């Protein structure tokens, strides 16, 4: 309890504290690069950005000469911190399940991602179903309980999936299905996936209307029997009402276009297409719908539906007016999204600022949190990353990471902790061994006592 | 320096007259094995580097203006399945992992598909040579250990990423014998096995492991007897392709590339090499424990797998895998890099750079993807650096080839300019033009 209180006190102190990071190359993302720039952090927010800031009394001053400061990186597609499996694969529409219910704040990959400069993740359900589970945006506040991870004010989402993954449940193969999932399930084709989503939204609209009528009656003073609550359809009604974002796993141009048309017909929006490796073929249609594209930098060749993958996807989509981000979908890749962004300079000749935007402000826009994070601007959360070199260099390394002005990763501290933890581990192993030895001795003594009582004397050397 | 260049010029003019020659001018040469040369030129005659200098010219040679860009030796991916696997999840397109425990006679080059999309895609990243291997990653990374899991899946070949046929592309056939060293798999936790097949106990697994070690010893013994019988020219001698393929191995001419991911496998592999008196290269290690010094002591080289991967244990340092190359470097182990896949084979240079961010000196990161790989596989007289007499495998870049922001502007394999287009660039051009 005392530790907990101390922890809270420390956290509060950190929030109230002012930090001035001085003499860094500031990669603001939205306002260009500032040489020898300073950032003042107050109450967890960016209070000032400039070249000649002076520290208020009592502020912690960090000299960042020769170093680079970027906004915290944002991953629009993650499965980190999900306890157990990410798929509720039983139904084609499992919209009633919620990732927020299974957040595991002790997942070590949160810390590992922090050490790579990641501060925000869109944590998604898997792609086994045409309509998967509800999703949640988190901040990587390592050490906080599950509730403390949730990004306050970020709109929740729902995962959709098109193509091979949801189809696969229709024709289980030895490669991808567990023995438990060896039962066929509709849909097993892209035609069926399109229909499934249409059917679900048809139901959702009827459900929405029933409640509307019911509420209207109630307003008139009539008291009809309320419609039966449907936890599966409720999130879809939220989608129809713009209260929940759709993040749609997709690869091929045909399925992307089909979903856009379904959404148009049903009157909802796709917030982001995820992976969207053929997005470049329908970039115009994606832009016109107003959807974002959250793609892989250079993945290809791993399955048939990515046959037309090209690392130039992001560049084409960007030029055709789509807001593009690079996602990880991986506990490893999320640790160096900056290096994935660097590839965009090579593939399609985007500028370093455009590249960096793909892992900062663009995913923030896609998640509707661009007023809070994603760039170094006054008033935004102090989610910042300090690097020894330019983050688009493959030789760069993360030194410090702040979330809401609180230091969540510090390389020097990490190196110190390693020694402490190694010692502690050694002590624990020694202690465990000592306890085992004591227990064994005790058991031996007891056995001897019993043997003696029963007259069985052990022979010398028999043990 | 000037007089030397003049001498070369005279010598070179004579050669250039009736041979195919190309002069790459106006480049900063990064030979890897010596200091960089600004404003340099490289003369290529019949696919080989004939001269390097600052003021070369050659009558009759075609001239390529390097426009002040950087010239590096082509990069080497020393562990991949390029050419043998097209789409990893579709078995019909995959020619790795043959059935059978001992298949040392299988040769990667004979199934290397010169028309594979990966050839163009990988070389566009500045990789001019790959070691193509006949198997996927070791047993340690597959879900279960099987009694009939392959141990010797075949020979890897060093392949140039340019040519009309695999014969033209093969730089060194039988460059290494691939070996998946047996391990005792860790017994999974009970909750991980619900609904799955019944699990074997540790002692059962240990017994299987010992049986496998015995099988290996017997196989090598058979190979030795076979070699004796062959040498003795016995009248009833019957040729056997499997054992025949082992002769270069037991004679120490062909190294064994041992996939050994963890400390125990590494120790076992070293012990095995000592006992069988064979040359080994450790491949794809991830949890080396305290074996770095041991590897250095025995002079055993290493082909590192992906740097950018997660720590194996929850309580490992976050950068334990990133720092591994630097750790081996400090211990004095010679190593190069592979990717042990196809889809990410082109990202080899970034693996080396990441290692550099975490402790490997940058110049040694570059060596690891060039000259070290050539030395480890016995082709340093042909590739791995820009030196007179070597094959002209060269890449022209606008900066450090280990940086993702750098572009590969031109490439030469055995002196021939290589087309840097691929399925990826063709799709780009086609769809970028969509109105």
PDB file of C-alpha atoms in Angstrom, chain A residues 21-139:
ATOM      1  CA  UNK A  21      14.070  19.612 -23.340  1.00  0.00           C
ATOM      2  CA  UNK A  22      16.719  21.847 -24.883  1.00  0.00           C
ATOM      3  CA  UNK A  23      18.872  22.048 -28.009  1.00  0.00           C
ATOM      4  CA  UNK A  24      17.295  19.130 -29.833  1.00  0.00           C
ATOM      5  CA  UNK A  25      16.493  18.873 -33.504  1.00  0.00           C
ATOM      6  CA  UNK A  26      12.712  18.999 -33.253  1.00  0.00           C
ATOM      7  CA  UNK A  27      10.847  16.919 -35.807  1.00  0.00           C
ATOM      8  CA  UNK A  28       7.461  18.484 -35.214  1.00  0.00           C
ATOM      9  CA  UNK A  29       5.936  16.626 -38.218  1.00  0.00           C
ATOM     10  CA  UNK A  30       3.282  19.307 -38.797  1.00  0.00           C
ATOM     11  CA  UNK A  31       5.459  22.409 -38.491  1.00  0.00           C
ATOM     12  CA  UNK A  32       8.705  21.277 -40.039  1.00  0.00           C
ATOM     13  CA  UNK A  33      12.078  20.753 -38.411  1.00  0.00           C
ATOM     14  CA  UNK A  34      13.430  23.151 -35.796  1.00  0.00           C
ATOM     15  CA  UNK A  35      17.200  23.111 -35.250  1.00  0.00           C
ATOM     16  CA  UNK A  36      18.402  23.721 -31.684  1.00  0.00           C
ATOM     17  CA  UNK A  37      14.814  23.668 -30.573  1.00  0.00           C
ATOM     18  CA  UNK A  38      13.314  23.364 -27.142  1.00  0.00           C
ATOM     19  CA  UNK A  39      10.082  21.902 -25.852  1.00  0.00           C
ATOM     20  CA  UNK A  40       8.561  22.845 -22.534  1.00  0.00           C
ATOM     21  CA  UNK A  41       6.365  20.236 -20.904  1.00  0.00           C
ATOM     22  CA  UNK A  42       3.887  21.359 -18.260  1.00  0.00           C
ATOM     23  CA  UNK A  43       1.121  19.324 -16.652  1.00  0.00           C
ATOM     24  CA  UNK A  44       1.683  16.538 -19.140  1.00  0.00           C
ATOM     25  CA  UNK A  45       1.128  18.819 -22.113  1.00  0.00           C
ATOM     26  CA  UNK A  46       3.393  20.592 -24.548  1.00  0.00           C
ATOM     27  CA  UNK A  47       3.366  24.145 -23.175  1.00  0.00           C
ATOM     28  CA  UNK A  48       5.858  25.793 -25.499  1.00  0.00           C
ATOM     29  CA  UNK A  49       7.917  24.989 -28.602  1.00  0.00           C
ATOM     30  CA  UNK A  50      10.695  27.234 -29.883  1.00  0.00           C
ATOM     31  CA  UNK A  51      14.349  28.019 -30.116  1.00  0.00           C
ATOM     32  CA  UNK A  52      14.863  30.239 -27.120  1.00  0.00           C
ATOM     33  CA  UNK A  53      12.759  28.928 -24.305  1.00  0.00           C
ATOM     34  CA  UNK A  54      13.785  29.586 -20.751  1.00  0.00           C
ATOM     35  CA  UNK A  55      13.000  27.122 -18.028  1.00  0.00           C
ATOM     36  CA  UNK A  56      10.466  28.089 -15.370  1.00  0.00           C
ATOM     37  CA  UNK A  57      11.671  27.842 -11.772  1.00  0.00           C
ATOM     38  CA  UNK A  58      12.061  24.257 -10.615  1.00  0.00           C
ATOM     39  CA  UNK A  59      11.859  22.769 -14.080  1.00  0.00           C
ATOM     40  CA  UNK A  60      13.902  19.713 -14.946  1.00  0.00           C
ATOM     41  CA  UNK A  61      16.235  20.602 -17.775  1.00  0.00           C
ATOM     42  CA  UNK A  62      17.296  17.986 -20.267  1.00  0.00           C
ATOM     43  CA  UNK A  63      20.107  18.932 -22.593  1.00  0.00           C
ATOM     44  CA  UNK A  64      19.451  17.176 -25.882  1.00  0.00           C
ATOM     45  CA  UNK A  65      22.298  18.642 -27.917  1.00  0.00           C
ATOM     46  CA  UNK A  66      22.906  16.624 -31.053  1.00  0.00           C
ATOM     47  CA  UNK A  67      19.788  14.578 -30.423  1.00  0.00           C
ATOM     48  CA  UNK A  68      16.428  14.336 -32.177  1.00  0.00           C
ATOM     49  CA  UNK A  69      12.970  14.720 -30.699  1.00  0.00           C
ATOM     50  CA  UNK A  70       9.875  13.372 -32.418  1.00  0.00           C
ATOM     51  CA  UNK A  71       6.264  12.947 -31.363  1.00  0.00           C
ATOM     52  CA  UNK A  72       5.440   9.533 -29.921  1.00  0.00           C
ATOM     53  CA  UNK A  73       4.866   6.948 -32.626  1.00  0.00           C
ATOM     54  CA  UNK A  74       1.370   5.633 -33.226  1.00  0.00           C
ATOM     55  CA  UNK A  75       0.428   2.178 -34.488  1.00  0.00           C
ATOM     56  CA  UNK A  76      -2.990   1.866 -36.079  1.00  0.00           C
ATOM     57  CA  UNK A  77      -2.959  -1.943 -36.020  1.00  0.00           C
ATOM     58  CA  UNK A  78      -1.760  -3.856 -32.998  1.00  0.00           C
ATOM     59  CA  UNK A  79      -2.627  -6.984 -31.039  1.00  0.00           C
ATOM     60  CA  UNK A  80      -0.253  -6.257 -28.184  1.00  0.00           C
ATOM     61  CA  UNK A  81      -1.647  -6.434 -24.659  1.00  0.00           C
ATOM     62  CA  UNK A  82      -4.442  -8.795 -25.679  1.00  0.00           C
ATOM     63  CA  UNK A  83      -4.772 -11.644 -23.231  1.00  0.00           C
ATOM     64  CA  UNK A  84      -4.909 -14.969 -25.065  1.00  0.00           C
ATOM     65  CA  UNK A  85      -6.265 -15.377 -28.575  1.00  0.00           C
ATOM     66  CA  UNK A  86      -7.248 -12.332 -30.625  1.00  0.00           C
ATOM     67  CA  UNK A  87      -9.990 -14.152 -32.540  1.00  0.00           C
ATOM     68  CA  UNK A  88     -13.490 -15.077 -31.436  1.00  0.00           C
ATOM     69  CA  UNK A  89     -13.736 -17.312 -34.470  1.00  0.00           C
ATOM     70  CA  UNK A  90     -17.072 -18.992 -33.814  1.00  0.00           C
ATOM     71  CA  UNK A  91     -19.404 -16.599 -35.622  1.00  0.00           C
ATOM     72  CA  UNK A  92     -19.101 -14.652 -38.846  1.00  0.00           C
ATOM     73  CA  UNK A  93     -20.187 -11.589 -36.887  1.00  0.00           C
ATOM     74  CA  UNK A  94     -18.777 -11.423 -33.367  1.00  0.00           C
ATOM     75  CA  UNK A  95     -19.374  -7.734 -32.804  1.00  0.00           C
ATOM     76  CA  UNK A  96     -20.511  -8.334 -29.205  1.00  0.00           C
ATOM     77  CA  UNK A  97     -16.986  -9.074 -27.963  1.00  0.00           C
ATOM     78  CA  UNK A  98     -14.678  -6.295 -26.865  1.00  0.00           C
ATOM     79  CA  UNK A  99     -10.887  -6.174 -26.772  1.00  0.00           C
ATOM     80  CA  UNK A 100     -11.126  -3.686 -23.881  1.00  0.00           C
ATOM     81  CA  UNK A 101     -12.345  -6.594 -21.721  1.00  0.00           C
ATOM     82  CA  UNK A 102      -9.160  -8.594 -22.251  1.00  0.00           C
ATOM     83  CA  UNK A 103      -6.434  -5.968 -22.039  1.00  0.00           C
ATOM     84  CA  UNK A 104      -3.371  -7.340 -20.287  1.00  0.00           C
ATOM     85  CA  UNK A 105      -1.321  -4.459 -18.880  1.00  0.00           C
ATOM     86  CA  UNK A 106       1.456  -6.856 -17.870  1.00  0.00           C
ATOM     87  CA  UNK A 107       2.248  -7.849 -21.468  1.00  0.00           C
ATOM     88  CA  UNK A 108       6.004  -7.282 -21.659  1.00  0.00           C
ATOM     89  CA  UNK A 109       5.602  -6.272 -25.307  1.00  0.00           C
ATOM     90  CA  UNK A 110       4.132  -2.988 -24.088  1.00  0.00           C
ATOM     91  CA  UNK A 111       7.467  -2.107 -22.529  1.00  0.00           C
ATOM     92  CA  UNK A 112       9.428  -3.392 -25.507  1.00  0.00           C
ATOM     93  CA  UNK A 113       7.325  -1.246 -27.848  1.00  0.00           C
ATOM     94  CA  UNK A 114       7.843   1.787 -25.625  1.00  0.00           C
ATOM     95  CA  UNK A 115      11.573   1.223 -25.919  1.00  0.00           C
ATOM     96  CA  UNK A 116      11.085   1.647 -29.659  1.00  0.00           C
ATOM     97  CA  UNK A 117       9.287   4.966 -29.311  1.00  0.00           C
ATOM     98  CA  UNK A 118       5.707   3.739 -29.606  1.00  0.00           C
ATOM     99  CA  UNK A 119       3.239   5.567 -27.386  1.00  0.00           C
ATOM    100  CA  UNK A 120      -0.217   4.822 -28.838  1.00  0.00           C
ATOM    101  CA  UNK A 121      -1.714   1.613 -30.263  1.00  0.00           C
ATOM    102  CA  UNK A 122      -5.017   0.750 -31.852  1.00  0.00           C
ATOM    103  CA  UNK A 123      -5.613  -2.669 -30.328  1.00  0.00           C
ATOM    104  CA  UNK A 124      -7.703  -4.795 -32.616  1.00  0.00           C
ATOM    105  CA  UNK A 125      -9.612  -8.036 -32.680  1.00  0.00           C
ATOM    106  CA  UNK A 126      -8.319 -10.629 -35.178  1.00  0.00           C
ATOM    107  CA  UNK A 127      -9.416 -11.172 -38.757  1.00  0.00           C
ATOM    108  CA  UNK A 128     -11.243 -14.500 -38.610  1.00  0.00           C
ATOM    109  CA  UNK A 129     -14.679 -12.934 -39.008  1.00  0.00           C
ATOM    110  CA  UNK A 130     -16.304 -10.627 -41.521  1.00  0.00           C
ATOM    111  CA  UNK A 131     -17.274  -8.522 -38.521  1.00  0.00           C
ATOM    112  CA  UNK A 132     -14.966  -9.096 -35.601  1.00  0.00           C
ATOM    113  CA  UNK A 133     -14.868  -7.624 -32.129  1.00  0.00           C
ATOM    114  CA  UNK A 134     -14.795  -4.117 -30.728  1.00  0.00           C
ATOM    115  CA  UNK A 135     -11.434  -2.386 -30.552  1.00  0.00           C
ATOM    116  CA  UNK A 136      -9.770   0.080 -28.240  1.00  0.00           C
ATOM    117  CA  UNK A 137      -7.061   2.738 -28.503  1.00  0.00           C
ATOM    118  CA  UNK A 138      -4.448   2.601 -25.759  1.00  0.00           C
ATOM    119  CA  UNK A 139      -1.512   4.615 -24.540  1.00  0.00           C
TER     120      UNK A 139
END
